[in-house]
Tab-separated table of C-alpha atoms and ligand atoms in Angstrom:
chain	number	residue	atom	x	y	z
A	1	MET	CA	-87.904	2.098	85.403
A	2	PRO	CA	-85.137	-0.093	83.964
A	3	PRO	CA	-85.265	-3.830	84.760
A	4	SER	CA	-83.990	-4.392	88.326
A	5	HIS	CA	-80.834	-6.308	87.292
A	6	LEU	CA	-79.812	-3.327	85.133
A	7	HIS	CA	-80.511	-1.015	88.025
A	8	SER	CA	-78.316	-3.157	90.318
A	9	GLU	CA	-75.516	-3.215	87.752
A	10	LEU	CA	-75.776	0.562	87.439
A	11	ILE	CA	-75.382	0.939	91.213
A	12	ILE	CA	-72.395	-1.435	91.276
A	13	LEU	CA	-70.667	0.466	88.458
A	14	ARG	CA	-71.406	3.821	90.104
A	15	GLU	CA	-69.901	2.632	93.390
A	16	LEU	CA	-66.787	1.274	91.698
A	17	LEU	CA	-66.357	4.462	89.652
A	18	HIS	CA	-66.854	6.576	92.751
A	19	HIS	CA	-63.933	4.757	94.389
A	20	GLU	CA	-61.972	4.274	91.159
A	21	ALA	CA	-58.587	4.707	92.818
A	22	GLY	CA	-59.388	2.253	95.607
A	23	PHE	CA	-61.428	-0.856	96.345
A	24	VAL	CA	-65.049	-1.430	97.322
A	25	SER	CA	-65.816	-4.405	99.516
A	26	GLY	CA	-68.352	-7.025	98.480
A	27	SER	CA	-70.276	-6.440	101.688
A	28	ALA	CA	-70.463	-2.676	101.038
A	29	LEU	CA	-71.904	-3.420	97.593
A	30	ALA	CA	-74.344	-5.954	99.036
A	31	GLU	CA	-75.488	-3.419	101.624
A	32	LYS	CA	-75.901	-0.695	99.017
A	33	LEU	CA	-78.045	-2.989	96.855
A	34	GLY	CA	-79.887	-4.609	99.764
A	35	VAL	CA	-78.999	-8.096	98.488
A	36	SER	CA	-76.677	-10.947	99.479
A	37	ARG	CA	-72.998	-11.086	98.496
A	38	VAL	CA	-73.832	-14.056	96.269
A	39	ALA	CA	-76.311	-11.864	94.395
A	40	VAL	CA	-73.613	-9.180	94.019
A	41	TRP	CA	-71.255	-11.793	92.619
A	42	GLN	CA	-73.898	-12.827	90.077
A	43	HIS	CA	-74.348	-9.251	88.902
A	44	MET	CA	-70.594	-8.939	88.517
A	45	LYS	CA	-70.544	-12.113	86.463
A	46	LYS	CA	-73.084	-10.513	84.101
A	47	LEU	CA	-70.955	-7.391	83.909
A	48	ARG	CA	-67.888	-9.517	83.095
A	49	SER	CA	-69.769	-11.040	80.170
A	50	GLN	CA	-70.221	-7.476	78.804
A	51	GLY	CA	-66.487	-6.759	78.811
A	52	PHE	CA	-65.904	-5.443	82.341
A	53	ALA	CA	-63.147	-6.906	84.477
A	54	PHE	CA	-62.644	-6.520	88.215
A	55	GLU	CA	-59.529	-6.850	90.251
A	56	ALA	CA	-60.444	-8.695	93.453
A	57	VAL	CA	-58.187	-8.462	96.493
A	58	ARG	CA	-58.927	-10.382	99.644
A	59	ALA	CA	-59.977	-8.190	102.598
A	60	LYS	CA	-60.148	-5.142	100.317
A	61	GLY	CA	-62.790	-5.918	97.731
A	62	TYR	CA	-63.168	-5.061	94.067
A	63	ARG	CA	-61.763	-2.521	91.688
A	64	LEU	CA	-62.731	-1.830	88.083
A	65	SER	CA	-59.787	-2.981	85.967
A	66	GLN	CA	-61.259	-3.069	82.456
A	67	THR	CA	-64.287	-1.581	80.726
A	68	PRO	CA	-65.937	-2.519	77.404
A	69	ALA	CA	-64.563	-0.982	74.208
A	70	SER	CA	-67.978	-0.886	72.545
A	71	LEU	CA	-70.915	1.236	73.685
A	72	ASN	CA	-72.474	0.055	76.938
A	73	GLY	CA	-75.645	1.852	78.058
A	74	THR	CA	-75.354	0.971	81.758
A	75	PHE	CA	-71.727	2.108	81.905
A	76	ILE	CA	-72.570	5.371	80.131
A	77	GLU	CA	-75.375	6.038	82.627
A	78	ALA	CA	-73.037	5.249	85.510
A	79	LEU	CA	-70.564	7.843	84.202
A	80	LEU	CA	-73.097	10.675	83.890
A	81	SER	CA	-72.926	13.574	86.294
A	82	GLY	CA	-74.652	16.889	87.002
A	83	PRO	CA	-78.034	17.449	85.346
A	84	ALA	CA	-77.307	14.447	83.098
A	85	SER	CA	-77.208	11.968	85.964
A	86	LYS	CA	-80.954	11.360	85.672
A	87	CYS	CA	-80.959	11.246	81.868
A	88	PRO	CA	-82.019	7.808	80.580
A	89	VAL	CA	-79.774	6.380	77.848
A	90	LEU	CA	-81.630	4.246	75.300
A	91	LEU	CA	-78.959	2.267	73.491
A	92	LEU	CA	-80.177	0.501	70.339
A	93	GLU	CA	-78.340	-2.020	68.182
A	94	GLU	CA	-79.822	-0.550	65.012
A	95	VAL	CA	-82.449	2.035	64.158
A	96	ASP	CA	-83.558	3.955	61.078
A	97	SER	CA	-82.467	7.301	62.529
A	98	THR	CA	-81.882	8.218	66.168
A	99	ASN	CA	-83.576	11.571	65.418
A	100	ASP	CA	-86.692	9.725	64.230
A	101	GLU	CA	-86.628	7.398	67.227
A	102	ALA	CA	-86.283	10.316	69.647
A	103	ALA	CA	-89.209	12.060	67.896
A	104	ARG	CA	-91.311	8.888	68.205
A	105	GLN	CA	-90.448	8.620	71.903
A	106	LEU	CA	-91.428	12.264	72.452
A	107	ALA	CA	-94.680	11.794	70.533
A	108	ALA	CA	-95.442	8.719	72.674
A	109	GLY	CA	-95.051	10.873	75.795
A	110	ARG	CA	-91.653	9.716	77.153
A	111	GLU	CA	-90.455	12.007	79.881
A	112	SER	CA	-87.665	14.330	78.725
A	113	PRO	CA	-84.743	14.785	78.610
A	114	PHE	CA	-83.483	11.458	77.340
A	115	VAL	CA	-80.946	10.355	74.776
A	116	VAL	CA	-81.212	7.710	72.064
A	117	ILE	CA	-77.939	6.182	70.869
A	118	ALA	CA	-77.577	3.571	68.130
A	119	ARG	CA	-74.653	1.436	67.108
A	120	GLN	CA	-75.870	1.740	63.514
A	121	GLN	CA	-78.490	3.727	61.625
A	122	THR	CA	-80.073	2.464	58.440
A	123	ARG	CA	-81.405	5.886	57.414
A	124	GLY	CA	-79.192	8.360	59.235
A	125	ARG	CA	-79.694	11.810	57.753
A	126	GLY	CA	-78.238	15.264	57.786
A	127	ARG	CA	-79.343	18.694	56.641
A	128	PHE	CA	-81.192	18.979	53.337
A	129	GLY	CA	-82.266	15.328	53.734
A	130	ARG	CA	-78.777	14.090	52.833
A	131	SER	CA	-77.831	10.685	54.079
A	132	TRP	CA	-75.376	10.289	56.944
A	133	GLN	CA	-73.172	7.201	56.664
A	134	SER	CA	-73.888	5.358	59.875
A	135	ASN	CA	-72.659	1.822	59.546
A	136	ARG	CA	-69.446	2.208	61.479
A	137	THR	CA	-69.049	0.918	64.975
A	138	GLY	CA	-66.718	3.217	66.866
A	139	ASN	CA	-68.676	6.300	65.825
A	140	LEU	CA	-71.415	8.074	67.660
A	141	TYR	CA	-75.017	8.573	66.554
A	142	ALA	CA	-77.034	10.224	69.301
A	143	SER	CA	-80.258	12.202	69.592
A	144	PHE	CA	-81.555	14.056	72.620
A	145	GLY	CA	-85.268	14.528	73.294
A	146	PHE	CA	-86.185	17.829	74.945
A	147	ARG	CA	-89.328	19.842	75.686
A	148	PRO	CA	-87.813	23.290	75.954
A	149	ARG	CA	-89.698	26.445	76.826
A	150	LEU	CA	-88.197	28.371	73.945
A	151	SER	CA	-89.808	30.452	71.266
A	152	PRO	CA	-89.276	29.036	67.755
A	153	GLU	CA	-87.118	32.082	66.870
A	154	ARG	CA	-84.503	30.853	69.338
A	155	MET	CA	-84.042	27.480	67.693
A	156	GLN	CA	-81.124	28.672	65.582
A	157	THR	CA	-79.364	30.029	68.670
A	158	PHE	CA	-80.100	26.718	70.385
A	159	THR	CA	-78.311	24.810	67.618
A	160	LEU	CA	-75.325	27.177	67.608
A	161	TRP	CA	-75.033	27.131	71.393
A	162	MET	CA	-75.089	23.328	71.368
A	163	GLY	CA	-72.567	23.364	68.513
A	164	VAL	CA	-69.994	25.505	70.314
A	165	SER	CA	-70.572	23.598	73.568
A	166	VAL	CA	-69.807	20.343	71.741
A	167	CYS	CA	-66.731	21.988	70.133
A	168	ALA	CA	-65.498	22.967	73.608
A	169	LEU	CA	-65.830	19.381	74.776
A	170	VAL	CA	-64.218	17.939	71.649
A	171	ALA	CA	-61.319	20.406	72.056
A	172	GLU	CA	-60.648	18.917	75.498
A	173	PHE	CA	-60.229	15.491	73.895
A	174	SER	CA	-58.115	16.682	70.927
A	175	LYS	CA	-54.674	17.987	70.081
A	176	SER	CA	-55.941	20.547	67.572
A	177	THR	CA	-58.875	22.906	67.969
A	178	PRO	CA	-62.084	22.053	66.111
A	179	GLY	CA	-64.236	24.740	64.579
A	180	LEU	CA	-67.941	25.190	63.926
A	181	LYS	CA	-68.979	25.908	60.372
A	182	TRP	CA	-72.316	27.681	60.653
A	183	PRO	CA	-74.741	26.295	61.454
A	184	ASN	CA	-73.982	22.708	62.297
A	185	ASP	CA	-70.692	21.248	61.034
A	186	LEU	CA	-67.784	20.356	63.253
A	187	LEU	CA	-64.500	20.535	61.346
A	188	PHE	CA	-60.802	20.004	61.912
A	189	GLU	CA	-58.645	21.874	59.408
A	190	GLY	CA	-61.313	21.922	56.733
A	191	LYS	CA	-62.344	18.286	57.191
A	192	LYS	CA	-65.661	17.308	58.702
A	193	ALA	CA	-65.672	15.220	61.873
A	194	GLY	CA	-69.302	15.683	62.862
A	195	GLY	CA	-72.652	17.231	62.177
A	196	MET	CA	-75.701	18.246	64.156
A	197	LEU	CA	-79.354	18.228	63.223
A	198	THR	CA	-81.979	20.023	65.312
A	199	GLU	CA	-85.606	19.263	64.523
A	200	ALA	CA	-88.620	20.621	66.373
A	201	ARG	CA	-92.368	20.254	66.376
A	202	VAL	CA	-93.707	23.752	66.619
A	203	ASP	CA	-97.182	24.803	67.756
A	204	SER	CA	-98.311	28.262	66.715
A	205	ASP	CA	-95.823	30.240	68.833
A	206	SER	CA	-93.977	27.701	70.946
A	207	ILE	CA	-91.827	24.624	70.540
A	208	ARG	CA	-93.753	21.506	71.556
A	209	ASP	CA	-90.702	19.292	71.536
A	210	LEU	CA	-87.264	19.231	70.030
A	211	VAL	CA	-84.712	16.647	68.955
A	212	PHE	CA	-81.036	17.532	68.924
A	213	GLY	CA	-79.121	14.920	66.930
A	214	ILE	CA	-75.394	14.590	66.626
A	215	GLY	CA	-73.217	12.340	64.539
A	216	LEU	CA	-69.499	12.247	65.309
A	217	ASN	CA	-66.723	10.292	63.688
A	218	VAL	CA	-64.919	9.107	66.779
A	219	ASN	CA	-62.632	6.119	66.276
A	220	VAL	CA	-62.622	5.725	62.531
A	221	SER	CA	-59.823	6.317	60.089
A	222	SER	CA	-60.861	8.563	57.198
A	223	GLU	CA	-59.131	6.186	54.786
A	224	SER	CA	-61.679	3.518	55.642
A	225	LEU	CA	-64.600	5.766	54.614
A	226	SER	CA	-66.210	5.409	51.219
A	227	GLY	CA	-66.425	7.734	48.231
A	228	GLU	CA	-65.682	11.428	48.579
A	229	LEU	CA	-65.630	11.187	52.367
A	230	VAL	CA	-62.053	9.886	52.182
A	231	HIS	CA	-60.970	13.423	51.222
A	232	HIS	CA	-63.464	15.522	53.173
A	233	ALA	CA	-63.902	13.694	56.459
A	234	THR	CA	-61.809	13.154	59.543
A	235	SER	CA	-62.398	11.798	63.023
A	236	LEU	CA	-61.696	12.668	66.621
A	237	SER	CA	-59.104	9.900	66.964
A	238	GLU	CA	-57.209	11.331	63.986
A	239	ASN	CA	-57.044	14.654	65.816
A	240	ALA	CA	-56.341	13.283	69.277
A	241	ALA	CA	-53.507	11.294	70.768
A	242	GLY	CA	-55.196	8.070	69.553
A	243	PRO	CA	-58.470	6.182	69.887
A	244	LEU	CA	-60.896	7.553	72.446
A	245	ASP	CA	-62.694	5.560	75.126
A	246	LEU	CA	-66.092	5.624	73.396
A	247	ASN	CA	-68.141	5.153	76.584
A	248	ARG	CA	-66.318	7.846	78.535
A	249	PHE	CA	-66.449	10.254	75.605
A	250	THR	CA	-70.172	9.583	75.084
A	251	ALA	CA	-70.910	10.157	78.777
A	252	ALA	CA	-68.885	13.394	78.714
A	253	LEU	CA	-70.844	14.505	75.648
A	254	ILE	CA	-74.222	13.771	77.254
A	255	THR	CA	-73.126	15.558	80.426
A	256	ARG	CA	-72.020	18.603	78.403
A	257	VAL	CA	-75.172	18.738	76.272
A	258	LEU	CA	-77.418	18.522	79.336
A	259	LEU	CA	-75.443	21.290	81.071
A	260	ALA	CA	-75.727	23.435	77.938
A	261	TYR	CA	-79.459	22.710	77.803
A	262	ASP	CA	-79.922	23.741	81.421
A	263	SER	CA	-78.122	26.983	80.865
A	264	ILE	CA	-80.013	28.016	77.705
A	265	ALA	CA	-83.300	27.023	79.376
A	266	LYS	CA	-82.448	29.485	82.178
A	267	ASP	CA	-81.190	32.072	79.669
A	268	ALA	CA	-77.846	31.930	81.485
A	269	HIS	CA	-75.773	31.041	78.426
A	270	ARG	CA	-75.219	34.448	76.811
A	271	ASP	CA	-71.761	35.431	78.097
A	272	ARG	CA	-70.335	31.980	77.623
A	273	PHE	CA	-71.947	31.766	74.184
A	274	SER	CA	-70.200	34.961	73.024
A	275	GLU	CA	-66.891	33.663	74.386
A	276	LEU	CA	-67.213	30.232	72.749
A	277	TRP	CA	-68.549	31.686	69.519
A	278	VAL	CA	-65.446	33.848	69.078
A	279	LYS	CA	-63.280	30.817	69.795
A	280	PHE	CA	-64.970	28.297	67.506
A	281	ASP	CA	-66.602	30.295	64.687
A	282	LEU	CA	-64.752	29.052	61.614
A	283	LEU	CA	-66.177	31.535	59.172
A	284	ARG	CA	-65.582	35.010	60.568
A	285	GLY	CA	-63.582	37.116	58.123
A	286	ARG	CA	-63.479	34.351	55.536
A	287	GLN	CA	-64.692	34.611	51.954
A	288	ILE	CA	-67.754	32.406	51.622
A	289	THR	CA	-70.534	31.505	49.251
A	290	ILE	CA	-74.044	30.896	50.521
A	291	LEU	CA	-76.391	28.851	48.387
A	292	GLN	CA	-80.050	29.403	49.063
A	293	GLY	CA	-82.200	27.494	46.599
A	294	SER	CA	-80.965	28.646	43.217
A	295	HIS	CA	-79.521	31.895	44.618
A	296	ARG	CA	-75.845	32.321	45.284
A	297	PHE	CA	-74.440	35.011	47.556
A	298	VAL	CA	-70.755	35.800	47.879
A	299	GLY	CA	-69.019	37.905	50.498
A	300	THR	CA	-67.218	37.972	53.824
A	301	ALA	CA	-68.664	36.104	56.797
A	302	SER	CA	-69.300	38.704	59.503
A	303	GLY	CA	-70.585	36.832	62.540
A	304	ILE	CA	-74.195	36.204	63.563
A	305	ASP	CA	-77.122	38.343	64.665
A	306	ASP	CA	-79.139	37.992	67.894
A	307	GLU	CA	-81.165	35.153	66.444
A	308	GLY	CA	-78.183	33.195	65.163
A	309	ALA	CA	-78.614	34.172	61.506
A	310	LEU	CA	-75.349	34.299	59.559
A	311	LEU	CA	-74.237	37.775	58.468
A	312	LEU	CA	-72.611	38.230	55.088
A	313	ARG	CA	-70.919	41.444	53.998
A	314	GLU	CA	-71.183	41.700	50.232
A	315	LYS	CA	-68.582	43.455	48.094
A	316	SER	CA	-70.983	46.388	47.696
A	317	GLY	CA	-70.871	46.827	51.492
A	318	LYS	CA	-74.421	45.549	51.954
A	319	LEU	CA	-74.923	43.321	55.006
A	320	ARG	CA	-77.280	40.397	54.464
A	321	SER	CA	-78.498	37.897	57.056
A	322	PHE	CA	-79.252	34.234	56.406
A	323	ARG	CA	-81.328	31.917	58.532
A	324	ALA	CA	-80.772	29.009	56.180
A	325	GLY	CA	-78.515	28.069	53.336
A	326	GLU	CA	-75.454	26.068	52.514
A	327	VAL	CA	-72.079	27.675	53.111
A	328	THR	CA	-68.962	26.957	51.082
A	329	LEU	CA	-65.635	28.312	52.206
A	330	GLU	CA	-63.422	29.868	49.590
A	331	LYS	CA	-59.812	28.737	49.890
A	332	SER	CA	-57.815	30.806	52.393
A	333	PRO	CA	-55.237	33.062	50.796
A	334	ALA	CA	-51.847	31.306	50.610
B	401	BTN	C1	-75.333	17.299	58.955
B	401	BTN	O1	-74.108	17.373	58.930
B	401	BTN	O2	-76.020	17.646	57.985
B	401	BTN	C2	-75.991	16.790	60.212
B	401	BTN	C3	-75.729	15.330	60.439
B	401	BTN	C4	-76.444	14.792	61.654
B	401	BTN	C5	-76.286	13.296	61.782
B	401	BTN	C6	-76.838	12.783	63.089
B	401	BTN	S1	-76.388	11.123	63.404
B	401	BTN	C7	-77.484	11.064	64.745
B	401	BTN	C8	-78.745	11.781	64.301
B	401	BTN	N1	-79.610	10.901	63.564
B	401	BTN	C9	-79.754	11.272	62.290
B	401	BTN	O3	-80.445	10.674	61.442
B	401	BTN	N2	-79.045	12.386	62.069
B	401	BTN	C10	-78.348	12.833	63.252
């Protein structure tokens, strides 16, 4: 259970959001919380100190007039809906890696699902143990803890399904359509805006628990990034009408991921997966190179198989499937 003042603030925010167009009276809030109006006022004072503002009109009550620009765990929880509405949000100032923290929480027996978010990571990582620059406020570093009843063979499909589900959400917030570069990169016009990292602890033939981590460049300008990233990275704000409301976007992302989780857990995702895959698969028909250890394979990307392995049609006509490997896109013909 969260501390009771946080719980009260969550209820206040939920009520105000529920009546966002109108006002909520102080007495209605007091009744909802089972406390005095003075106590309500004190909770609102705490919320003000976190960056919220309330318009107060006599005989009408309160209305939310401003929300914090930086991540606020209580606000994010208040915005969650559907299967996500009971998902605890653990917001940390700094952590080594949200994936590691989620794994530690799972190992310690925390009830799933939950999501760990950090303002900064000191050892954020991506595939192949590469580091993931995570010192920017305005970006998102989040990891979900799940205990899915999935066989280990379905993990690749899990990642791809989550990937296209996230693409669908990001598309709703953007002017241009993002694409998924198998298996886990989210790109806008060849530039990377996000990456996903799924890690599972597997017992002999079942997944004991699973962490789905996602890093997204949200409100950062690529020019402010260091090294090579200046040329290869982009952000959601650069592909949207402007900066995004980080709390509302984060809540929408959690809501979408939890919905996607529910549907794959019930095996009800297949039709939608095929539809989204066609829409967001960046590779189909493109000339690609796959690096697997010291081996290099060249050919045309030809979709995925039932287990999410990437299919490559070689020049000889031979079709190969890859469960792992690093993909490089050849330049599109002019
Ligand atoms: C990749 O592109 O290789 C995947 C990058 C995944 C980065 C995210 S940030 C949140 C979570 N914590 C980590 O340490 N990694 C993932």
